mmCIF file of C-alpha atoms in Angstrom:
data_model
loop_
_atom_site.group_PDB
_atom_site.id
_atom_site.type_symbol
_atom_site.label_atom_id
_atom_site.label_comp_id
_atom_site.label_asym_id
_atom_site.label_seq_id
_atom_site.Cartn_x
_atom_site.Cartn_y
_atom_site.Cartn_z
ATOM 1 C CA UNK I 618 78.936 81.995 123.482
ATOM 2 C CA UNK I 619 82.315 82.928 124.751
ATOM 3 C CA UNK I 620 85.470 83.159 122.627
ATOM 4 C CA UNK I 621 88.128 80.393 123.223
ATOM 5 C CA UNK I 622 91.733 80.560 122.454
ATOM 6 C CA UNK I 623 91.262 77.866 119.133
ATOM 7 C CA UNK I 624 88.915 80.166 117.937
ATOM 8 C CA UNK I 625 90.661 83.215 118.533
ATOM 9 C CA UNK I 626 93.666 81.921 117.064
ATOM 10 C CA UNK I 627 91.622 80.707 114.341
ATOM 11 C CA UNK I 628 90.444 83.897 113.517
ATOM 12 C CA UNK I 629 93.741 85.472 113.686
ATOM 13 C CA UNK I 630 95.015 82.868 111.003
ATOM 14 C CA UNK I 631 92.585 83.794 109.259
ATOM 15 C CA UNK I 632 93.012 87.365 109.143
ATOM 16 C CA UNK I 633 96.512 87.337 108.424
ATOM 17 C CA UNK I 634 96.248 84.843 105.561
ATOM 18 C CA UNK I 635 93.491 87.061 103.873
ATOM 19 C CA UNK I 636 95.024 90.351 104.731
ATOM 20 C CA UNK I 637 98.374 88.987 103.109
ATOM 21 C CA UNK I 638 96.669 87.277 100.002
ATOM 22 C CA UNK I 639 94.749 90.005 99.014
ATOM 23 C CA UNK I 640 97.501 92.628 99.146
ATOM 24 C CA UNK I 641 99.585 90.682 97.687
ATOM 25 C CA UNK I 642 96.958 90.177 94.646
ATOM 26 C CA UNK I 643 95.865 93.603 94.708
ATOM 27 C CA UNK I 644 99.863 94.947 94.618
ATOM 28 C CA UNK I 645 99.999 92.966 91.416
ATOM 29 C CA UNK I 646 97.324 94.156 89.470
ATOM 30 C CA UNK I 647 98.957 97.680 90.958
ATOM 31 C CA UNK I 648 102.313 96.943 89.773
ATOM 32 C CA UNK I 649 100.178 95.797 86.086
ATOM 33 C CA UNK I 650 97.895 98.575 85.285
ATOM 34 C CA UNK I 651 100.500 100.860 86.448
ATOM 35 C CA UNK I 652 103.761 99.493 85.772
ATOM 36 C CA UNK I 653 104.982 101.878 83.467
ATOM 37 C CA UNK I 654 104.253 105.253 85.061
ATOM 38 C CA UNK I 655 106.002 104.045 88.235
ATOM 39 C CA UNK I 656 109.703 104.713 89.003
ATOM 40 C CA UNK I 657 112.160 101.446 89.162
ATOM 41 C CA UNK I 658 113.366 102.134 92.228
ATOM 42 C CA UNK I 659 109.830 101.800 93.247
ATOM 43 C CA UNK I 660 108.745 99.142 91.420
ATOM 44 C CA UNK I 661 111.549 97.297 93.125
ATOM 45 C CA UNK I 662 110.007 98.329 96.536
ATOM 46 C CA UNK I 663 107.152 96.961 95.219
ATOM 47 C CA UNK I 664 107.879 93.902 93.836
ATOM 48 C CA UNK I 665 109.755 92.769 97.450
ATOM 49 C CA UNK I 666 105.650 93.688 99.385
ATOM 50 C CA UNK I 667 104.123 90.772 97.170
ATOM 51 C CA UNK I 668 107.156 88.680 97.529
ATOM 52 C CA UNK I 669 106.847 89.163 101.586
ATOM 53 C CA UNK I 670 103.144 89.232 101.891
ATOM 54 C CA UNK I 671 102.866 86.687 99.290
ATOM 55 C CA UNK I 672 105.391 84.507 101.375
ATOM 56 C CA UNK I 673 103.413 85.701 104.744
ATOM 57 C CA UNK I 674 100.411 84.061 102.951
ATOM 58 C CA UNK I 675 101.602 80.949 102.313
ATOM 59 C CA UNK I 676 102.569 80.661 105.627
ATOM 60 C CA UNK I 677 99.812 81.693 107.874
ATOM 61 C CA UNK I 678 97.563 79.149 105.429
ATOM 62 C CA UNK I 679 99.985 75.960 106.546
ATOM 63 C CA UNK I 680 99.446 77.026 109.872
ATOM 64 C CA UNK I 681 95.643 78.102 109.395
ATOM 65 C CA UNK I 682 95.450 74.342 108.861
ATOM 66 C CA UNK I 683 96.887 73.193 111.602
ATOM 67 C CA UNK I 684 95.759 76.075 114.195
ATOM 68 C CA UNK I 685 91.955 74.255 112.346
ATOM 69 C CA UNK I 686 93.355 70.476 113.239
ATOM 70 C CA UNK I 687 94.600 71.715 116.542
ATOM 71 C CA UNK I 688 90.871 73.167 117.368
ATOM 72 C CA UNK I 689 89.069 70.382 116.407
ATOM 73 C CA UNK I 690 91.647 68.271 118.589
ATOM 74 C CA UNK I 691 90.798 70.662 121.569
ATOM 75 C CA UNK I 692 94.964 70.892 122.624
ATOM 76 C CA UNK I 693 97.968 71.502 120.529
ATOM 77 C CA UNK I 694 99.046 67.689 119.191
ATOM 78 C CA UNK I 695 96.108 68.314 117.629
ATOM 79 C CA UNK I 696 97.750 70.900 115.116
ATOM 80 C CA UNK I 697 100.164 67.881 114.296
ATOM 81 C CA UNK I 698 97.409 64.642 113.951
ATOM 82 C CA UNK I 699 96.993 63.513 110.860
ATOM 83 C CA UNK I 700 94.086 62.411 110.804
ATOM 84 C CA UNK I 701 93.021 65.952 111.994
ATOM 85 C CA UNK I 702 95.232 67.613 109.696
ATOM 86 C CA UNK I 703 93.517 65.136 106.699
ATOM 87 C CA UNK I 704 89.886 66.491 107.862
ATOM 88 C CA UNK I 705 90.690 69.580 107.392
ATOM 89 C CA UNK I 706 92.321 69.689 103.650
ATOM 90 C CA UNK I 707 89.534 67.010 102.991
ATOM 91 C CA UNK I 708 86.712 70.094 103.708
ATOM 92 C CA UNK I 709 88.903 72.024 100.826
ATOM 93 C CA UNK I 710 90.710 74.659 103.256
ATOM 94 C CA UNK I 711 93.438 72.541 102.492
ATOM 95 C CA UNK I 712 93.145 72.317 98.351
ATOM 96 C CA UNK I 713 92.340 75.603 98.994
ATOM 97 C CA UNK I 714 95.663 76.796 100.928
ATOM 98 C CA UNK I 715 97.847 74.994 98.137
ATOM 99 C CA UNK I 716 95.932 76.284 94.924
ATOM 100 C CA UNK I 717 96.488 80.298 96.431
ATOM 101 C CA UNK I 718 99.909 79.150 97.355
ATOM 102 C CA UNK I 719 100.534 78.410 93.892
ATOM 103 C CA UNK I 720 98.726 81.466 92.675
ATOM 104 C CA UNK I 721 100.618 83.918 94.772
ATOM 105 C CA UNK I 722 104.088 81.825 94.326
ATOM 106 C CA UNK I 723 103.734 81.945 90.297
ATOM 107 C CA UNK I 724 102.448 85.350 91.171
ATOM 108 C CA UNK I 725 105.912 87.042 92.514
ATOM 109 C CA UNK I 726 108.019 84.602 91.113
ATOM 110 C CA UNK I 727 106.460 86.376 87.627
ATOM 111 C CA UNK I 728 106.388 90.282 89.208
ATOM 112 C CA UNK I 729 109.994 89.710 90.361
ATOM 113 C CA UNK I 730 111.275 88.528 86.761
ATOM 114 C CA UNK I 731 109.661 90.518 85.154
ATOM 115 C CA UNK I 732 107.971 88.503 83.224
ATOM 116 C CA UNK I 733 104.470 88.104 80.689
ATOM 117 C CA UNK I 734 102.006 90.431 83.045
ATOM 118 C CA UNK I 735 98.795 88.157 81.989
ATOM 119 C CA UNK I 736 100.800 85.198 83.936
ATOM 120 C CA UNK I 737 101.341 87.199 87.112
ATOM 121 C CA UNK I 738 97.320 88.516 86.767
ATOM 122 C CA UNK I 739 96.251 84.910 86.637
ATOM 123 C CA UNK I 740 97.904 83.921 89.907
ATOM 124 C CA UNK I 741 97.110 87.171 91.628
ATOM 125 C CA UNK I 742 93.785 85.920 89.970
ATOM 126 C CA UNK I 743 93.110 82.593 91.254
ATOM 127 C CA UNK I 744 94.912 82.998 94.718
ATOM 128 C CA UNK I 745 92.691 85.983 95.579
ATOM 129 C CA UNK I 746 89.367 84.267 94.679
ATOM 130 C CA UNK I 747 90.470 80.951 96.445
ATOM 131 C CA UNK I 748 88.681 81.837 99.147
ATOM 132 C CA UNK I 749 85.146 81.343 97.222
ATOM 133 C CA UNK I 750 86.049 77.845 96.974
ATOM 134 C CA UNK I 751 85.531 77.021 100.053
ATOM 135 C CA UNK I 752 83.374 78.061 103.135
ATOM 136 C CA UNK I 753 79.636 79.991 103.366
ATOM 137 C CA UNK I 754 79.033 80.769 99.631
ATOM 138 C CA UNK I 755 80.456 76.868 98.608
ATOM 139 C CA UNK I 756 78.047 74.816 101.486
ATOM 140 C CA UNK I 757 75.059 76.468 101.076
ATOM 141 C CA UNK I 758 74.897 76.897 97.717
ATOM 142 C CA UNK I 759 77.104 75.437 95.212
ATOM 143 C CA UNK I 760 76.232 76.713 92.579
ATOM 144 C CA UNK I 761 78.064 79.060 89.970
ATOM 145 C CA UNK I 762 76.359 82.350 90.964
ATOM 146 C CA UNK I 763 76.998 82.930 94.258
ATOM 147 C CA UNK I 764 80.491 81.483 94.569
ATOM 148 C CA UNK I 765 81.202 84.312 91.375
ATOM 149 C CA UNK I 766 79.772 86.608 93.569
ATOM 150 C CA UNK I 767 81.913 86.773 96.100
ATOM 151 C CA UNK I 768 84.853 85.950 93.668
ATOM 152 C CA UNK I 769 84.061 89.000 91.925
ATOM 153 C CA UNK I 770 83.704 90.954 96.085
ATOM 154 C CA UNK I 771 87.450 89.394 96.862
ATOM 155 C CA UNK I 772 88.946 90.835 93.759
ATOM 156 C CA UNK I 773 87.843 94.334 94.834
ATOM 157 C CA UNK I 774 88.927 93.853 97.839
ATOM 158 C CA UNK I 775 92.489 92.752 96.415
ATOM 159 C CA UNK I 776 92.220 96.227 94.081
ATOM 160 C CA UNK I 777 91.760 98.040 97.510
ATOM 161 C CA UNK I 778 94.123 96.565 99.811
ATOM 162 C CA UNK I 779 96.620 95.963 97.440
ATOM 163 C CA UNK I 780 96.895 99.459 95.940
ATOM 164 C CA UNK I 781 97.425 100.869 99.705
ATOM 165 C CA UNK I 782 101.023 100.308 100.047
ATOM 166 C CA UNK I 783 102.218 100.860 96.921
ATOM 167 C CA UNK I 784 100.288 104.431 96.091
ATOM 168 C CA UNK I 785 101.933 105.069 99.719
ATOM 169 C CA UNK I 786 105.459 104.836 97.758
ATOM 170 C CA UNK I 787 104.517 106.450 95.031
ATOM 171 C CA UNK I 788 103.665 108.626 96.948
ATOM 172 C CA UNK I 789 106.709 109.547 98.368
ATOM 173 C CA UNK I 790 108.660 109.866 95.454
ATOM 174 C CA UNK I 791 108.482 113.892 94.948
ATOM 175 C CA UNK I 792 108.209 113.289 90.995
ATOM 176 C CA UNK I 793 104.091 115.253 91.160
ATOM 177 C CA UNK I 794 103.710 114.579 87.317
ATOM 178 C CA UNK I 795 104.611 111.092 88.229
ATOM 179 C CA UNK I 796 102.334 110.899 91.404
ATOM 180 C CA UNK I 797 99.884 112.315 89.259
ATOM 181 C CA UNK I 798 99.656 110.357 86.435
ATOM 182 C CA UNK I 799 99.583 107.162 89.077
ATOM 183 C CA UNK I 800 96.563 108.517 91.072
ATOM 184 C CA UNK I 801 95.100 109.303 87.991
ATOM 185 C CA UNK I 802 95.316 105.283 86.193
ATOM 186 C CA UNK I 803 94.382 104.398 89.869
ATOM 187 C CA UNK I 804 91.150 106.422 90.107
ATOM 188 C CA UNK I 805 90.826 104.910 86.447
ATOM 189 C CA UNK I 806 90.736 101.898 87.232
ATOM 190 C CA UNK I 807 89.156 101.851 90.377
ATOM 191 C CA UNK I 808 85.846 103.660 88.494
ATOM 192 C CA UNK I 809 85.519 100.121 86.870
#
């Protein structure tokens, strides 16, 4: 079986959606568990990453819905076909994308405005776990356990993926005590 143009496009926008969502959610987690250890200029940079990745995820999620509809129709016009878009939306991908976007926008807004961390954490968790609400785990066995296990896996992936850029930013800080404290905090949370 060969990979067609539509298949490749669906894979590309899905990959972009996953990476942007998990990266944004993980950067929110990073700010929450190590925010007091990070210099204010570095916090601003990490907040910008959260905003940029959240925005990218929202647009990639919308593109994923449109490309999936185009794939179903077999032509570019399918991307704007209301009945095909409705089918993709009803299959769960649309609702999951909407909930993901709401979670990310809440998290990004709260992180940017220094609002309560637990609300930003909640938005990031909702966004990261939204992938478990559709797809194989949901369609093969709609029980809670497979979805819960996949959600835990997604949160772990978000934790690690989202910490990469923030750790690089902190490492360039130059303040060795701050770098060591942040790395120690990351390592302590990572063990969990």
